[in-house]
Amino acid sequence: MGPASKSDDHTATATLLPEPVIVPRSEHSISRKQFSPNAVKVLYRLKDAGFEAYLVGGCIRDILLGLEPKDFDVVTNAKPEEIKRIFRNCRLIGRRFRLAHIVFGQEIIEVATMRGHHSDEGKSNNISQASEHGQLLRDNVYGTIEEDAERRDFSINALYYSIEDFSIRDYAGGLAAIRARQIELIGDPETRYREDPVRMLRAVRFATKLDMGIAPATKNPIPQLASLLENIPAARLFEECLKLFLNGKAEQNFLMLRELGLFKYLFPTTERALNASTDGFAERFIQQMFANTDARINADKKVTPAFIFAALLWLPLRQRAEALVEKDGMFAHDAYNIAMNAVLSDSAKQVAVPKRFTIGARDIWHLQLRLDKRGGQRAYRLSLQPKFRAAYDFLLLRVESGETELQSLAAWWTNYLEKDVTGQKDMVKSLDERSGPRRPRRRKPRKKPDPS
Ligand code: ATP
Ligand code: MG
């Protein structure tokens, strides 16, 4: 790495960041060929219009770590309106952070204007706002690159690639953190978590994704501050959950979220079920579900969030339904219906799972109650249900986690799915024979139309 040189065009910022390190092109291995051509186009267009432009964040970090970047984020000193004037294919989005999206067919290059400090006197209050917990509500104060770096979450995410001289600019010790493989917050950890408690979830996600440790000063305050997640909108927590559960590291994320006391603020009813389970079934069930999810993702197979949320809430659902059967003498079917509504609406207070996934989760749950009813045409009809495959996988997961009483049912379905139509009919026939002659279905007596 190159010698440290002080950037000279800005005066000191409010907190104490290390001396900036500027690594010239001759002393690092990142080349423009590793970037998306569209991102390079955006950088040059901004530069040619007289603005500063940098690639920043995940893409530089990932390339330095030998990983394939997911996307390419640009920062510039051009204001959103100025960006809009430069690019025809530009959309301005966001309220909390105003951003420009430059659209190239499938690919979107996100261009942000460098952010500055919020506490600056004389700035009007409507561009930056904090809540009583210290949480940032709006954040549209613009600033210099040093200020922009200081506002980012982790030092590894505050590395910039300049299109002006192709140097890498490190304002927060990110290169050293990459060498030490440490996730470390920029600035005072407690303040930074209070500003945005989601950073606690991001610390976990980056640690597992990048196979790094969390620096002690960044890790230690998390259990005490975990409850701040209660102030985060449930829709945002849903988005974070998807990132945590669909990135191929869900099992590790789950274990670390629990270890740090974060999981209970995402899925409190599941946490209680996990703690109450004395035979280890609950833990095996959730952990196995995440292990299977990771295996599918890493094999490029489809994963539906409906399955994950169905599994996460299965234990609380079952407890609740069983209590209704035992205490109130309800039919299982009715008890499950009531319990599904209760469990879903409870959980939605923390994590707002969109309806298209809760519908899927309900289907998977309903099918758990029906998979043993296979006589006559039923097996065939079940197999045509849109969520049948997921429900079958769910059944296998239950067996895998220790519900041995379901083993023969699961084996029956596995066998059934391998057979052709004739084989399937034979299987159902022998099932029907074993269970004796089927009772003729009783028709409902037809009601006379109500004269009133
Ligand atoms: P990936 O996209 O691989 O998950 P990333 O680092 O690109 O990782 P993004 O969520 O895309 O993560 O954010 C882009 C950059 O914006 C980050 O690298 C970081 O510098 C900054 N950033 C994102 N979220 C926050 C936050 N909550 N607080 C401070 N900075 C943030
Ligand atoms: Mg990104």
GROMACS .gro file of C-alpha atoms and ligand atoms in nm:
model
  484
    1MET     CA    1   0.000   0.000   0.000
    2GLY     CA    2   0.113   0.351  -0.072
    3PRO     CA    3   0.237   0.622   0.157
    4ALA     CA    4  -0.015   0.826   0.350
    5SER     CA    5  -0.071   1.171   0.212
    6LYS     CA    6  -0.293   1.436   0.356
    7SER     CA    7  -0.581   1.558   0.150
    8ASP     CA    8  -0.536   1.934   0.153
    9ASP     CA    9  -0.854   2.085   0.018
   10HIS     CA   10  -1.074   2.060   0.328
   11THR     CA   11  -1.036   2.160   0.688
   12ALA     CA   12  -1.078   1.917   0.974
   13THR     CA   13  -1.411   1.746   1.026
   14ALA     CA   14  -1.600   1.726   1.352
   15THR     CA   15  -1.482   1.387   1.482
   16LEU     CA   16  -1.134   1.247   1.491
   17LEU     CA   17  -1.080   1.028   1.189
   18PRO     CA   18  -0.736   0.887   1.111
   19GLU     CA   19  -0.520   1.072   0.858
   20PRO     CA   20  -0.660   0.995   0.514
   21VAL     CA   21  -0.461   0.743   0.316
   22ILE     CA   22  -0.447   0.800  -0.058
   23VAL     CA   23  -0.317   0.504  -0.252
   24PRO     CA   24  -0.213   0.605  -0.606
   25ARG     CA   25  -0.300   0.389  -0.906
   26SER     CA   26   0.054   0.252  -0.928
   27GLU     CA   27   0.023   0.103  -0.580
   28HIS     CA   28  -0.310  -0.078  -0.588
   29SER     CA   29  -0.453  -0.351  -0.804
   30ILE     CA   30  -0.801  -0.221  -0.875
   31SER     CA   31  -0.857  -0.139  -1.240
   32ARG     CA   32  -1.149   0.005  -1.432
   33LYS     CA   33  -1.195  -0.334  -1.601
   34GLN     CA   34  -1.331  -0.471  -1.273
   35PHE     CA   35  -1.616  -0.219  -1.272
   36SER     CA   36  -1.944  -0.229  -1.453
   37PRO     CA   37  -1.897  -0.037  -1.781
   38ASN     CA   38  -2.211   0.163  -1.698
   39ALA     CA   39  -2.065   0.272  -1.367
   40VAL     CA   40  -1.751   0.387  -1.546
   41LYS     CA   41  -1.967   0.582  -1.793
   42VAL     CA   42  -2.145   0.757  -1.507
   43LEU     CA   43  -1.815   0.849  -1.341
   44TYR     CA   44  -1.675   1.002  -1.661
   45ARG     CA   45  -1.995   1.188  -1.741
   46LEU     CA   46  -1.992   1.351  -1.396
   47LYS     CA   47  -1.622   1.430  -1.424
   48ASP     CA   48  -1.668   1.583  -1.771
   49ALA     CA   49  -1.945   1.801  -1.633
   50GLY     CA   50  -1.694   1.940  -1.383
   51PHE     CA   51  -1.790   1.740  -1.074
   52GLU     CA   52  -1.600   1.505  -0.845
   53ALA     CA   53  -1.709   1.143  -0.877
   54TYR     CA   54  -1.611   0.828  -0.689
   55LEU     CA   55  -1.710   0.465  -0.663
   56VAL     CA   56  -1.770   0.388  -0.299
   57GLY     CA   57  -1.880   0.129  -0.049
   58GLY     CA   58  -1.953  -0.235  -0.114
   59CYS     CA   59  -1.803  -0.251  -0.461
   60ILE     CA   60  -1.454  -0.133  -0.362
   61ARG     CA   61  -1.462  -0.343  -0.045
   62ASP     CA   62  -1.568  -0.656  -0.234
   63ILE     CA   63  -1.311  -0.616  -0.513
   64LEU     CA   64  -1.034  -0.571  -0.255
   65LEU     CA   65  -1.153  -0.891  -0.088
   66GLY     CA   66  -1.160  -1.078  -0.417
   67LEU     CA   67  -1.540  -1.096  -0.427
   68GLU     CA   68  -1.779  -1.007  -0.706
   69PRO     CA   69  -1.953  -0.676  -0.624
   70LYS     CA   70  -2.332  -0.688  -0.611
   71ASP     CA   71  -2.373  -0.335  -0.740
   72PHE     CA   72  -2.176  -0.017  -0.801
   73ASP     CA   73  -2.254   0.293  -0.600
   74VAL     CA   74  -2.130   0.635  -0.702
   75VAL     CA   75  -2.094   0.953  -0.492
   76THR     CA   76  -2.043   1.297  -0.629
   77ASN     CA   77  -2.050   1.659  -0.524
   78ALA     CA   78  -2.322   1.726  -0.784
   79LYS     CA   79  -2.663   1.792  -0.622
   80PRO     CA   80  -2.955   1.566  -0.718
   81GLU     CA   81  -3.102   1.828  -0.950
   82GLU     CA   82  -2.765   1.874  -1.119
   83ILE     CA   83  -2.733   1.499  -1.166
   84LYS     CA   84  -3.075   1.494  -1.321
   85ARG     CA   85  -2.968   1.758  -1.571
   86ILE     CA   86  -2.664   1.555  -1.676
   87PHE     CA   87  -2.840   1.221  -1.732
   88ARG     CA   88  -3.147   1.167  -1.945
   89ASN     CA   89  -3.196   0.819  -1.792
   90CYS     CA   90  -3.208   0.954  -1.436
   91ARG     CA   91  -3.479   0.915  -1.171
   92LEU     CA   92  -3.465   1.091  -0.836
   93ILE     CA   93  -3.587   0.878  -0.548
   94GLY     CA   94  -3.610   0.872  -0.169
   95ARG     CA   95  -3.703   1.112   0.104
   96ARG     CA   96  -3.486   1.003   0.392
   97PHE     CA   97  -3.191   0.993   0.154
   98ARG     CA   98  -3.245   1.168  -0.177
   99LEU     CA   99  -3.071   0.965  -0.445
  100ALA     CA  100  -3.039   0.950  -0.821
  101HIS     CA  101  -3.087   0.626  -1.009
  102ILE     CA  102  -2.925   0.614  -1.351
  103VAL     CA  103  -3.105   0.344  -1.543
  104PHE     CA  104  -2.930   0.128  -1.805
  105GLY     CA  105  -3.184  -0.140  -1.896
  106GLN     CA  106  -3.154  -0.402  -1.621
  107GLU     CA  107  -2.873  -0.225  -1.439
  108ILE     CA  108  -2.922   0.073  -1.212
  109ILE     CA  109  -2.626   0.281  -1.098
  110GLU     CA  110  -2.707   0.463  -0.776
  111VAL     CA  111  -2.560   0.810  -0.752
  112ALA     CA  112  -2.566   0.986  -0.416
  113THR     CA  113  -2.459   1.337  -0.331
  114MET     CA  114  -2.192   1.345  -0.060
  115ARG     CA  115  -2.350   1.388   0.283
  116GLY     CA  116  -2.233   1.621   0.555
  117HIS     CA  117  -2.289   1.675   0.926
  118HIS     CA  118  -2.625   1.735   1.080
  119SER     CA  119  -2.525   1.943   1.375
  120ASP     CA  120  -2.396   2.237   1.170
  121GLU     CA  121  -2.532   2.559   1.309
  122GLY     CA  122  -2.733   2.781   1.086
  123LYS     CA  123  -2.861   2.493   0.877
  124SER     CA  124  -3.237   2.481   0.870
  125ASN     CA  125  -3.392   2.191   1.049
  126ASN     CA  126  -3.599   2.052   0.766
  127ILE     CA  127  -3.310   1.889   0.583
  128SER     CA  128  -3.186   1.684   0.877
  129GLN     CA  129  -3.389   1.555   1.169
  130ALA     CA  130  -3.320   1.328   1.463
  131SER     CA  131  -3.566   1.155   1.698
  132GLU     CA  132  -3.556   1.155   2.079
  133HIS     CA  133  -3.349   0.831   2.067
  134GLY     CA  134  -3.086   1.000   1.853
  135GLN     CA  135  -3.213   0.829   1.541
  136LEU     CA  136  -3.171   1.012   1.210
  137LEU     CA  137  -3.504   1.068   1.039
  138ARG     CA  138  -3.397   1.280   0.746
  139ASP     CA  139  -3.052   1.315   0.612
  140ASN     CA  140  -3.017   1.553   0.321
  141VAL     CA  141  -2.733   1.778   0.432
  142TYR     CA  142  -2.463   1.781   0.167
  143GLY     CA  143  -2.091   1.789   0.242
  144THR     CA  144  -1.736   1.702   0.152
  145ILE     CA  145  -1.588   1.360   0.086
  146GLU     CA  146  -1.435   1.347   0.437
  147GLU     CA  147  -1.773   1.421   0.587
  148ASP     CA  148  -1.934   1.167   0.359
  149ALA     CA  149  -1.684   0.904   0.476
  150GLU     CA  150  -1.749   0.985   0.839
  151ARG     CA  151  -2.121   0.933   0.798
  152ARG     CA  152  -2.086   0.584   0.656
  153ASP     CA  153  -2.135   0.287   0.882
  154PHE     CA  154  -1.820   0.071   0.878
  155SER     CA  155  -1.465   0.163   0.788
  156ILE     CA  156  -1.454  -0.110   0.521
  157ASN     CA  157  -1.753   0.061   0.356
  158ALA     CA  158  -1.584   0.402   0.339
  159LEU     CA  159  -1.330   0.337   0.065
  160TYR     CA  160  -1.346   0.556  -0.246
  161TYR     CA  161  -1.212   0.509  -0.596
  162SER     CA  162  -1.148   0.841  -0.769
  163ILE     CA  163  -1.207   0.874  -1.142
  164GLU     CA  164  -0.986   1.185  -1.139
  165ASP     CA  165  -0.658   1.005  -1.068
  166PHE     CA  166  -0.766   0.639  -1.021
  167SER     CA  167  -0.647   0.646  -0.659
  168ILE     CA  168  -0.814   0.471  -0.366
  169ARG     CA  169  -0.900   0.711  -0.088
  170ASP     CA  170  -0.932   0.576   0.261
  171TYR     CA  171  -1.064   0.830   0.510
  172ALA     CA  172  -1.163   0.598   0.794
  173GLY     CA  173  -0.901   0.324   0.820
  174GLY     CA  174  -1.086   0.087   0.590
  175LEU     CA  175  -0.777  -0.062   0.427
  176ALA     CA  176  -0.630  -0.155   0.764
  177ALA     CA  177  -0.965  -0.304   0.870
  178ILE     CA  178  -0.973  -0.515   0.554
  179ARG     CA  179  -0.623  -0.640   0.628
  180ALA     CA  180  -0.724  -0.716   0.989
  181ARG     CA  181  -1.056  -0.861   0.868
  182GLN     CA  182  -1.252  -0.653   1.119
  183ILE     CA  183  -1.594  -0.497   1.093
  184GLU     CA  184  -1.557  -0.171   1.281
  185LEU     CA  185  -1.795   0.119   1.308
  186ILE     CA  186  -1.670   0.464   1.220
  187GLY     CA  187  -1.689   0.697   1.523
  188ASP     CA  188  -1.841   0.627   1.861
  189PRO     CA  189  -2.029   0.295   1.838
  190GLU     CA  190  -2.312   0.381   2.076
  191THR     CA  191  -2.383   0.710   1.898
  192ARG     CA  192  -2.373   0.541   1.558
  193TYR     CA  193  -2.611   0.263   1.667
  194ARG     CA  194  -2.848   0.517   1.817
  195GLU     CA  195  -2.847   0.716   1.492
  196ASP     CA  196  -2.945   0.404   1.302
  197PRO     CA  197  -3.003   0.083   1.498
  198VAL     CA  198  -3.017  -0.117   1.173
  199ARG     CA  199  -2.637  -0.088   1.174
  200MET     CA  200  -2.640  -0.364   1.438
  201LEU     CA  201  -2.800  -0.598   1.185
  202ARG     CA  202  -2.562  -0.481   0.913
  203ALA     CA  203  -2.262  -0.560   1.137
  204VAL     CA  204  -2.382  -0.919   1.163
  205ARG     CA  205  -2.454  -0.945   0.791
  206PHE     CA  206  -2.113  -0.815   0.684
  207ALA     CA  207  -1.928  -1.027   0.941
  208THR     CA  208  -2.075  -1.349   0.804
  209LYS     CA  209  -2.081  -1.243   0.439
  210LEU     CA  210  -1.717  -1.135   0.438
  211ASP     CA  211  -1.604  -1.394   0.690
  212MET     CA  212  -1.468  -1.126   0.923
  213GLY     CA  213  -1.479  -1.063   1.294
  214ILE     CA  214  -1.666  -0.775   1.456
  215ALA     CA  215  -1.420  -0.550   1.640
  216PRO     CA  216  -1.483  -0.566   2.018
  217ALA     CA  217  -1.577  -0.198   2.051
  218THR     CA  218  -1.830  -0.246   1.770
  219LYS     CA  219  -1.965  -0.576   1.904
  220ASN     CA  220  -1.980  -0.513   2.279
  221PRO     CA  221  -2.254  -0.247   2.291
  222ILE     CA  222  -2.495  -0.446   2.072
  223PRO     CA  223  -2.678  -0.655   2.336
  224GLN     CA  224  -2.752  -0.344   2.541
  225LEU     CA  225  -2.872  -0.142   2.245
  226ALA     CA  226  -3.059  -0.421   2.066
  227SER     CA  227  -3.396  -0.295   2.191
  228LEU     CA  228  -3.353   0.019   1.978
  229LEU     CA  229  -3.470  -0.197   1.689
  230GLU     CA  230  -3.819  -0.144   1.830
  231ASN     CA  231  -3.808   0.209   1.684
  232ILE     CA  232  -3.741   0.092   1.329
  233PRO     CA  233  -4.034   0.073   1.088
  234ALA     CA  234  -4.146  -0.287   1.038
  235ALA     CA  235  -4.119  -0.253   0.660
  236ARG     CA  236  -3.748  -0.169   0.683
  237LEU     CA  237  -3.686  -0.462   0.917
  238PHE     CA  238  -3.853  -0.689   0.667
  239GLU     CA  239  -3.608  -0.571   0.399
  240GLU     CA  240  -3.315  -0.631   0.633
  241CYS     CA  241  -3.447  -0.977   0.718
  242LEU     CA  242  -3.455  -1.067   0.350
  243LYS     CA  243  -3.092  -0.958   0.318
  244LEU     CA  244  -2.999  -1.163   0.625
  245PHE     CA  245  -3.187  -1.474   0.521
  246LEU     CA  246  -3.135  -1.483   0.145
  247ASN     CA  247  -2.763  -1.419   0.113
  248GLY     CA  248  -2.647  -1.776   0.159
  249LYS     CA  249  -2.533  -1.714   0.519
  250ALA     CA  250  -2.869  -1.736   0.692
  251GLU     CA  251  -2.770  -2.007   0.939
  252GLN     CA  252  -2.467  -1.812   1.062
  253ASN     CA  253  -2.669  -1.491   1.068
  254PHE     CA  254  -2.939  -1.657   1.277
  255LEU     CA  255  -2.687  -1.788   1.530
  256MET     CA  256  -2.512  -1.452   1.560
  257LEU     CA  257  -2.838  -1.257   1.581
  258ARG     CA  258  -2.939  -1.476   1.874
  259GLU     CA  259  -2.600  -1.457   2.041
  260LEU     CA  260  -2.611  -1.077   2.030
  261GLY     CA  261  -2.970  -1.053   2.152
  262LEU     CA  262  -3.098  -0.908   1.823
  263PHE     CA  263  -3.316  -1.194   1.709
  264LYS     CA  264  -3.574  -1.143   1.983
  265TYR     CA  265  -3.649  -0.794   1.851
  266LEU     CA  266  -3.721  -0.936   1.506
  267PHE     CA  267  -3.919  -1.247   1.604
  268PRO     CA  268  -4.010  -1.226   1.975
  269THR     CA  269  -4.260  -1.511   1.968
  270THR     CA  270  -4.008  -1.738   1.797
  271GLU     CA  271  -3.742  -1.643   2.051
  272ARG     CA  272  -3.980  -1.742   2.331
  273ALA     CA  273  -4.055  -2.073   2.163
  274LEU     CA  274  -3.682  -2.135   2.121
  275ASN     CA  275  -3.619  -2.065   2.488
  276ALA     CA  276  -3.912  -2.277   2.601
  277SER     CA  277  -3.819  -2.580   2.395
  278THR     CA  278  -3.654  -2.827   2.631
  279ASP     CA  279  -3.579  -3.107   2.385
  280GLY     CA  280  -3.392  -2.886   2.137
  281PHE     CA  281  -3.650  -2.943   1.865
  282ALA     CA  282  -3.719  -2.573   1.812
  283GLU     CA  283  -3.355  -2.485   1.767
  284ARG     CA  284  -3.292  -2.778   1.533
  285PHE     CA  285  -3.598  -2.688   1.330
  286ILE     CA  286  -3.504  -2.322   1.272
  287GLN     CA  287  -3.135  -2.389   1.226
  288GLN     CA  288  -3.200  -2.674   0.984
  289MET     CA  289  -3.441  -2.453   0.789
  290PHE     CA  290  -3.171  -2.188   0.749
  291ALA     CA  291  -2.910  -2.450   0.661
  292ASN     CA  292  -3.143  -2.582   0.388
  293THR     CA  293  -3.210  -2.227   0.268
  294ASP     CA  294  -2.837  -2.160   0.239
  295ALA     CA  295  -2.782  -2.486   0.051
  296ARG     CA  296  -3.054  -2.394  -0.198
  297ILE     CA  297  -2.924  -2.040  -0.248
  298ASN     CA  298  -2.570  -2.162  -0.295
  299ALA     CA  299  -2.696  -2.413  -0.552
  300ASP     CA  300  -2.882  -2.134  -0.736
  301LYS     CA  301  -3.219  -2.284  -0.650
  302LYS     CA  302  -3.528  -2.079  -0.580
  303VAL     CA  303  -3.616  -1.989  -0.222
  304THR     CA  304  -3.947  -1.839  -0.127
  305PRO     CA  305  -3.959  -1.602   0.170
  306ALA     CA  306  -4.304  -1.752   0.241
  307PHE     CA  307  -4.132  -2.076   0.343
  308ILE     CA  308  -3.884  -1.900   0.571
  309PHE     CA  309  -4.151  -1.698   0.751
  310ALA     CA  310  -4.381  -2.002   0.772
  311ALA     CA  311  -4.099  -2.189   0.944
  312LEU     CA  312  -4.003  -1.901   1.172
  313LEU     CA  313  -4.358  -1.869   1.300
  314TRP     CA  314  -4.448  -2.239   1.298
  315LEU     CA  315  -4.356  -2.304   1.660
  316PRO     CA  316  -4.549  -2.008   1.804
  317LEU     CA  317  -4.838  -2.099   1.576
  318ARG     CA  318  -4.848  -2.454   1.698
  319GLN     CA  319  -4.832  -2.358   2.063
  320ARG     CA  320  -5.111  -2.115   2.020
  321ALA     CA  321  -5.333  -2.352   1.823
  322GLU     CA  322  -5.272  -2.637   2.067
  323ALA     CA  323  -5.366  -2.416   2.357
  324LEU     CA  324  -5.695  -2.333   2.185
  325VAL     CA  325  -5.766  -2.703   2.132
  326GLU     CA  326  -5.679  -2.798   2.487
  327LYS     CA  327  -5.827  -2.510   2.680
  328ASP     CA  328  -6.123  -2.414   2.466
  329GLY     CA  329  -6.196  -2.755   2.313
  330MET     CA  330  -6.183  -2.614   1.960
  331PHE     CA  331  -6.150  -2.824   1.645
  332ALA     CA  332  -5.791  -2.827   1.527
  333HIS     CA  333  -5.881  -2.669   1.197
  334ASP     CA  334  -6.056  -2.373   1.361
  335ALA     CA  335  -5.785  -2.339   1.623
  336TYR     CA  336  -5.516  -2.317   1.355
  337ASN     CA  337  -5.710  -2.056   1.162
  338ILE     CA  338  -5.746  -1.834   1.465
  339ALA     CA  339  -5.386  -1.890   1.571
  340MET     CA  340  -5.257  -1.805   1.220
  341ASN     CA  341  -5.425  -1.466   1.229
  342ALA     CA  342  -5.299  -1.395   1.579
  343VAL     CA  343  -4.941  -1.503   1.513
  344LEU     CA  344  -4.915  -1.314   1.185
  345SER     CA  345  -5.059  -0.992   1.321
  346ASP     CA  346  -4.836  -1.011   1.629
  347SER     CA  347  -4.525  -1.064   1.423
  348ALA     CA  348  -4.617  -0.784   1.180
  349LYS     CA  349  -4.555  -0.533   1.460
  350GLN     CA  350  -4.180  -0.604   1.428
  351VAL     CA  351  -4.136  -0.736   1.076
  352ALA     CA  352  -4.391  -0.639   0.811
  353VAL     CA  353  -4.404  -0.940   0.581
  354PRO     CA  354  -4.597  -0.840   0.268
  355LYS     CA  355  -4.926  -1.012   0.205
  356ARG     CA  356  -4.803  -1.211  -0.095
  357PHE     CA  357  -4.570  -1.399   0.140
  358THR     CA  358  -4.809  -1.437   0.433
  359ILE     CA  359  -5.062  -1.591   0.193
  360GLY     CA  360  -4.797  -1.843   0.093
  361ALA     CA  361  -4.711  -1.910   0.457
  362ARG     CA  362  -5.077  -1.977   0.538
  363ASP     CA  363  -5.100  -2.220   0.245
  364ILE     CA  364  -4.794  -2.408   0.369
  365TRP     CA  365  -4.943  -2.426   0.720
  366HIS     CA  366  -5.287  -2.536   0.600
  367LEU     CA  367  -5.129  -2.810   0.395
  368GLN     CA  368  -4.948  -2.944   0.704
  369LEU     CA  369  -5.291  -3.030   0.843
  370ARG     CA  370  -5.402  -3.198   0.521
  371LEU     CA  371  -5.100  -3.397   0.403
  372ASP     CA  372  -5.213  -3.712   0.582
  373LYS     CA  373  -5.552  -3.710   0.413
  374ARG     CA  374  -5.460  -3.892   0.096
  375GLY     CA  375  -5.754  -4.127   0.018
  376GLY     CA  376  -5.958  -4.121  -0.303
  377GLN     CA  377  -5.867  -3.820  -0.517
  378ARG     CA  378  -5.718  -3.627  -0.229
  379ALA     CA  379  -5.350  -3.702  -0.276
  380TYR     CA  380  -5.377  -3.605  -0.639
  381ARG     CA  381  -5.563  -3.284  -0.560
  382LEU     CA  382  -5.315  -3.193  -0.287
  383SER     CA  383  -5.027  -3.240  -0.528
  384LEU     CA  384  -5.182  -2.979  -0.757
  385GLN     CA  385  -5.192  -2.708  -0.489
  386PRO     CA  386  -4.958  -2.421  -0.575
  387LYS     CA  387  -4.775  -2.448  -0.241
  388PHE     CA  388  -4.771  -2.828  -0.235
  389ARG     CA  389  -4.399  -2.858  -0.308
  390ALA     CA  390  -4.312  -2.609  -0.032
  391ALA     CA  391  -4.549  -2.788   0.207
  392TYR     CA  392  -4.382  -3.121   0.127
  393ASP     CA  393  -4.038  -2.969   0.191
  394PHE     CA  394  -4.177  -2.830   0.516
  395LEU     CA  395  -4.289  -3.180   0.615
  396LEU     CA  396  -3.941  -3.314   0.538
  397LEU     CA  397  -3.791  -3.038   0.751
  398ARG     CA  398  -4.014  -3.136   1.042
  399VAL     CA  399  -3.900  -3.497   1.014
  400GLU     CA  400  -3.537  -3.393   0.979
  401SER     CA  401  -3.564  -3.188   1.297
  402GLY     CA  402  -3.700  -3.477   1.500
  403GLU     CA  403  -4.074  -3.529   1.442
  404THR     CA  404  -4.017  -3.899   1.387
  405GLU     CA  405  -4.389  -3.976   1.399
  406LEU     CA  406  -4.417  -3.806   1.060
  407GLN     CA  407  -4.147  -4.019   0.903
  408SER     CA  408  -4.372  -4.271   0.733
  409LEU     CA  409  -4.601  -3.997   0.598
  410ALA     CA  410  -4.303  -3.814   0.451
  411ALA     CA  411  -4.167  -4.136   0.302
  412TRP     CA  412  -4.508  -4.207   0.150
  413TRP     CA  413  -4.511  -3.867  -0.026
  414THR     CA  414  -4.153  -3.904  -0.142
  415ASN     CA  415  -4.246  -4.237  -0.292
  416TYR     CA  416  -4.565  -4.097  -0.444
  417LEU     CA  417  -4.381  -3.813  -0.617
  418GLU     CA  418  -4.140  -4.057  -0.778
  419LYS     CA  419  -4.419  -4.270  -0.928
  420ASP     CA  420  -4.604  -4.231  -1.258
  421VAL     CA  421  -4.982  -4.191  -1.260
  422THR     CA  422  -5.052  -4.565  -1.245
  423GLY     CA  423  -4.808  -4.612  -0.961
  424GLN     CA  424  -4.966  -4.322  -0.775
  425LYS     CA  425  -5.315  -4.469  -0.819
  426ASP     CA  426  -5.191  -4.802  -0.684
  427MET     CA  427  -5.045  -4.632  -0.380
  428VAL     CA  428  -5.373  -4.459  -0.307
  429LYS     CA  429  -5.566  -4.783  -0.365
  430SER     CA  430  -5.364  -4.977  -0.114
  431LEU     CA  431  -5.409  -4.690   0.128
  432ASP     CA  432  -5.786  -4.700   0.074
  433GLU     CA  433  -5.794  -5.077   0.119
  434ARG     CA  434  -5.600  -5.060   0.439
  435SER     CA  435  -5.831  -4.803   0.586
  436GLY     CA  436  -6.136  -5.014   0.497
  437PRO     CA  437  -6.431  -4.924   0.278
  438ARG     CA  438  -6.478  -4.551   0.254
  439ARG     CA  439  -6.790  -4.416   0.408
  440PRO     CA  440  -7.018  -4.276   0.142
  441ARG     CA  441  -7.001  -3.900   0.152
  442ARG     CA  442  -7.308  -3.761   0.313
  443ARG     CA  443  -7.462  -3.480   0.120
  444LYS     CA  444  -7.571  -3.183   0.316
  445PRO     CA  445  -7.949  -3.186   0.340
  446ARG     CA  446  -8.071  -2.926   0.104
  447LYS     CA  447  -8.224  -2.637   0.284
  448LYS     CA  448  -8.555  -2.505   0.172
  449PRO     CA  449  -8.522  -2.147   0.063
  450ASP     CA  450  -8.599  -1.913   0.347
  451PRO     CA  451  -8.941  -1.770   0.273
  452SER     CA  452  -8.873  -1.443   0.457
  453ATP     P1  453  -2.405  -0.498  -0.013
  453ATP     O1  454  -2.473  -0.418  -0.121
  453ATP     O2  455  -2.304  -0.596  -0.061
  453ATP     O3  456  -2.497  -0.552   0.087
  453ATP     P2  457  -2.303  -0.240   0.058
  453ATP     O4  458  -2.189  -0.199   0.143
  453ATP     O5  459  -2.304  -0.195  -0.084
  453ATP     O6  460  -2.315  -0.395   0.070
  453ATP     P3  461  -2.551  -0.102   0.083
  453ATP     O7  462  -2.662  -0.129   0.177
  453ATP     O8  463  -2.572  -0.123  -0.063
  453ATP     O9  464  -2.430  -0.190   0.133
  453ATP    O10  465  -2.502   0.047   0.111
  453ATP     C1  466  -2.406   0.112   0.031
  453ATP     C2  467  -2.315   0.198   0.118
  453ATP    O11  468  -2.390   0.298   0.186
  453ATP     C3  469  -2.246   0.120   0.229
  453ATP    O12  470  -2.126   0.064   0.184
  453ATP     C4  471  -2.223   0.226   0.334
  453ATP    O13  472  -2.109   0.302   0.305
  453ATP     C5  473  -2.344   0.316   0.318
  453ATP     N1  474  -2.453   0.279   0.410
  453ATP     C6  475  -2.555   0.197   0.386
  453ATP     N2  476  -2.638   0.185   0.490
  453ATP     C7  477  -2.589   0.264   0.585
  453ATP     C8  478  -2.629   0.297   0.718
  453ATP     N3  479  -2.738   0.242   0.773
  453ATP     N4  480  -2.552   0.385   0.788
  453ATP     C9  481  -2.442   0.439   0.733
  453ATP     N5  482  -2.399   0.411   0.610
  453ATP    C10  483  -2.470   0.325   0.536
  454MG      MG  484  -2.459  -0.216  -0.225
   0.00000   0.00000   0.00000
